[in-house]
Amino acid sequence: MAAWTPSADGELVPLRHGALLPRVGFGTWPMRSDEATRAVAEALEAGYRLVDTAENYDNERAVGMGIRAGGVPRDQVFVTTKFNRRWHGDQLVRTALDRAVDRLGIDYLDLLMIHWPNPGYGRYVEAWRGMADLLREGKVRAIATSNFKPAHLARLREETGVLPDVNQIQLNPALPRAADREFADGLGIVTQSWAPLGGRDDSMRADPGLARLARRYGKTPAQLILRWHLQLGLAVVVKASDPRHMRDNLAVFDFELAADDLATFNQLRRPDSAQIDSDIAGH
């Protein structure tokens, strides 16, 4: 596959192995139990068609219940989950997949991710070989990494010759990760942002310059930030518990930020932004 050409157009992204990824997905961390079930069902009703979860979120069963309660046919919902380092092995990933599918209560998984590279553990390449086998066997529709740096992705390419469909990383205007994005684009890997609105820190959304821009566009600061992601060619997973916010976060395909207005987001960059170091962190 050639280099990925970022585009702000369209609500689906074609992945290298053939699947179509919804550009705006619903994130479920840190929701659990009934809260997660309710939120997922409401998100599907609001129009989301990608639901993102993980083994370490401890909510896959509740998320699966929400998918079934949402009433959307299974083949119209793109389900993503991630596994922990205990399954970093070419055969262990099969167990990770089987257990995830069982917890979710679904027949198949759309996208399986290695949650963290855990380079100190030294087995993410083995896990990736197992993922490539699952893809070839049709066990999953797409395979991906999460929190991988360019050096980790380069090692996958060099040692296996197989590249991810997606790399999901911490990314927002305060932490734009330009070098990571450029590297992924060059390899045809779609970058998907987690914590696209800055996570629990709402200072970015409260920025006065962004607030003025939001009033001019007739949108919320959060909608402008999500549109910034789209115009960089990114996909996002965004969490919301209020149905109104869920709908707002999807209403980002009906306008475009002018080039001069995109420059406003440069002012939101924070050199001290709390990027989690995936050479050290992970589970």
Coordinates of C-alpha atoms in Angstrom, one line a residue, residues 2-208:
A2 CA 1.2 3.5 -0.9
A3 CA 1.6 6.2 1.7
W4 CA -1.6 7.2 3.3
T5 CA -2.9 10.6 2.0
P6 CA -4.7 12.4 4.8
S7 CA -8.2 13.7 3.9
A8 CA -10.8 15.5 5.8
D9 CA -13.5 14.1 3.5
G10 CA -15.7 11.1 4.3
E11 CA -16.8 9.4 7.5
L12 CA -14.9 6.1 6.6
V13 CA -11.2 5.5 6.2
P14 CA -10.1 2.6 3.9
L15 CA -7.6 0.4 5.7
R16 CA -4.6 -1.3 4.1
H17 CA -6.1 -4.8 4.6
G18 CA -9.5 -3.9 3.2
A19 CA -11.7 -2.9 6.1
L20 CA -13.4 0.5 6.4
L21 CA -12.8 2.4 9.6
P22 CA -15.3 4.9 10.9
R23 CA -13.5 8.2 11.4
V24 CA -15.2 9.0 14.7
G25 CA -15.5 6.2 17.2
F26 CA -16.9 5.8 20.6
G27 CA -14.4 5.3 23.5
T28 CA -15.4 3.4 26.6
W29 CA -12.7 4.0 29.1
P30 CA -13.1 4.3 32.1
M31 CA -16.8 3.3 32.0
R32 CA -17.8 -0.1 33.5
S33 CA -20.8 -2.2 34.2
D34 CA -24.3 -0.7 33.7
E35 CA -22.8 2.7 32.8
A36 CA -20.8 1.2 29.9
T37 CA -23.8 -0.8 28.7
R38 CA -26.1 2.2 28.7
A39 CA -23.5 4.5 27.1
V40 CA -22.7 2.1 24.3
A41 CA -26.4 1.5 23.5
E42 CA -27.0 5.3 23.5
A43 CA -23.9 5.9 21.3
L44 CA -25.1 3.5 18.7
E45 CA -28.6 5.1 18.8
A46 CA -26.8 8.5 18.3
G47 CA -25.1 7.2 15.2
Y48 CA -21.7 5.8 16.2
R49 CA -20.6 2.8 14.3
L50 CA -17.2 2.1 16.0
V51 CA -17.0 1.0 19.6
D52 CA -13.5 0.9 21.2
T53 CA -12.7 -1.2 24.3
A54 CA -9.8 -3.2 25.8
E55 CA -9.1 -6.1 28.1
N56 CA -7.6 -3.7 30.6
Y57 CA -10.7 -1.5 30.7
D58 CA -12.5 -4.4 32.4
N59 CA -15.7 -3.5 30.6
E60 CA -15.8 -5.8 27.5
R61 CA -18.8 -7.8 28.8
A62 CA -20.7 -4.6 29.5
V63 CA -19.7 -3.2 26.1
G64 CA -20.9 -6.3 24.4
M65 CA -24.3 -6.0 26.2
G66 CA -24.5 -2.4 25.0
I67 CA -23.8 -3.4 21.4
R68 CA -26.6 -6.0 21.6
A69 CA -29.0 -3.5 23.3
G70 CA -28.2 -0.8 20.7
G71 CA -30.2 -2.7 18.1
V72 CA -27.8 -2.0 15.2
P73 CA -27.0 -5.1 13.1
R74 CA -23.6 -6.6 14.0
D75 CA -22.2 -6.1 10.5
Q76 CA -22.8 -2.4 10.8
V77 CA -20.8 -2.0 14.1
F78 CA -17.0 -1.9 14.0
V79 CA -15.7 -3.4 17.2
T80 CA -12.2 -2.8 18.5
T81 CA -10.4 -4.3 21.5
K82 CA -6.9 -4.5 22.8
F83 CA -4.9 -7.1 24.7
N84 CA -2.3 -6.9 27.5
R85 CA 1.3 -8.0 27.4
R86 CA 0.6 -11.4 29.0
W87 CA -0.6 -12.4 25.5
H88 CA 2.6 -11.2 23.7
G89 CA 3.4 -14.4 21.8
D90 CA 2.6 -15.8 18.4
Q91 CA 0.2 -18.4 19.8
L92 CA -0.9 -16.5 22.9
V93 CA -2.6 -13.9 20.8
R94 CA -5.1 -16.6 19.7
T95 CA -6.1 -17.0 23.3
A96 CA -6.4 -13.3 23.7
L97 CA -8.7 -13.1 20.7
D98 CA -10.8 -16.0 21.8
R99 CA -11.3 -14.6 25.3
A100 CA -12.1 -11.1 24.1
V101 CA -14.7 -12.4 21.7
D102 CA -16.2 -14.5 24.4
R103 CA -16.3 -11.6 26.9
L104 CA -17.9 -9.3 24.2
G105 CA -20.4 -12.0 23.3
I106 CA -19.9 -11.6 19.6
D107 CA -19.0 -14.0 16.7
Y108 CA -16.0 -12.1 15.4
L109 CA -13.8 -9.0 16.0
D110 CA -13.3 -6.2 13.5
L111 CA -10.0 -4.8 14.8
L112 CA -7.5 -6.3 17.3
M113 CA -4.8 -4.2 18.8
I114 CA -1.7 -4.7 20.9
H115 CA -2.4 -2.3 23.7
W116 CA 1.2 -1.3 24.5
P117 CA 4.5 -2.3 23.0
N118 CA 6.1 -3.0 26.4
P119 CA 9.6 -3.1 24.8
G120 CA 11.2 -4.0 28.1
Y121 CA 9.1 -7.2 28.0
G122 CA 10.6 -7.8 24.6
R123 CA 7.8 -9.8 22.9
Y124 CA 5.7 -7.4 20.9
V125 CA 7.2 -8.7 17.6
E126 CA 6.2 -12.2 18.5
A127 CA 2.7 -11.0 19.2
W128 CA 2.6 -9.2 15.9
R129 CA 3.6 -12.3 14.0
G130 CA 0.6 -14.0 15.7
M131 CA -1.6 -11.1 14.7
A132 CA -0.5 -11.4 11.1
D133 CA -1.5 -15.1 11.1
L134 CA -4.9 -14.3 12.5
L135 CA -5.4 -11.8 9.7
R136 CA -4.4 -14.2 7.0
E137 CA -6.7 -16.8 8.5
G138 CA -9.6 -14.4 8.4
K139 CA -10.0 -14.5 12.2
V140 CA -10.1 -10.6 12.3
R141 CA -10.7 -8.0 9.7
A142 CA -7.9 -5.7 10.6
I143 CA -4.9 -5.6 13.0
A144 CA -3.4 -2.7 14.8
T145 CA -1.1 -1.3 17.4
S146 CA -1.7 1.1 20.2
N147 CA 0.9 3.5 21.7
F148 CA 3.6 2.4 19.3
K149 CA 6.4 4.9 18.5
P150 CA 8.0 5.1 15.1
A151 CA 10.9 2.9 16.3
H152 CA 8.5 0.2 17.4
L153 CA 6.6 0.3 14.0
A154 CA 9.9 0.3 12.1
R155 CA 10.9 -2.9 13.9
L156 CA 7.6 -4.6 13.0
R157 CA 8.3 -3.7 9.3
E158 CA 11.9 -4.9 9.4
E159 CA 11.3 -8.2 11.2
T160 CA 7.9 -9.2 9.9
G161 CA 7.2 -7.3 6.7
V162 CA 3.6 -6.7 7.9
L163 CA 2.4 -3.3 8.9
P164 CA -0.6 -2.3 11.1
D165 CA -3.8 -0.9 9.6
V166 CA -4.0 1.6 12.5
N167 CA -1.8 2.9 15.2
Q168 CA -3.8 4.5 18.1
I169 CA -1.9 7.1 20.1
Q170 CA -2.4 9.8 22.6
L171 CA -2.8 12.9 20.4
N172 CA -4.6 16.3 20.6
P173 CA -3.8 19.9 19.8
A174 CA -1.7 20.3 23.0
L175 CA 0.2 17.1 21.9
P176 CA 0.1 17.1 18.1
R177 CA 2.8 14.3 17.6
A178 CA 3.7 15.6 14.1
A179 CA 6.7 13.3 13.7
D180 CA 4.6 10.2 14.7
R181 CA 1.9 11.2 12.2
E182 CA 4.3 11.8 9.4
F183 CA 6.0 8.4 9.9
A184 CA 2.7 6.6 10.0
D185 CA 1.4 8.4 6.9
G186 CA 4.5 7.4 5.0
L187 CA 3.8 3.7 5.7
G188 CA 0.1 3.8 4.9
I189 CA -0.8 3.4 8.6
V190 CA -3.9 5.4 9.8
T191 CA -3.3 7.3 13.0
Q192 CA -6.2 7.2 15.4
S193 CA -6.2 9.6 18.3
W194 CA -7.1 8.7 21.9
A195 CA -7.9 11.4 24.4
P196 CA -8.5 13.7 21.3
L197 CA -10.0 16.4 23.5
G198 CA -7.2 16.3 26.0
G199 CA -8.7 13.7 28.4
R200 CA -9.8 14.9 31.8
D201 CA -7.9 18.1 31.4
D202 CA -10.4 20.6 30.0
S203 CA -8.1 23.6 29.8
M204 CA -7.7 23.2 26.1
R205 CA -11.5 23.3 25.5
A206 CA -11.6 26.4 27.8
D207 CA -9.1 28.4 25.8
P208 CA -10.5 31.9 25.1

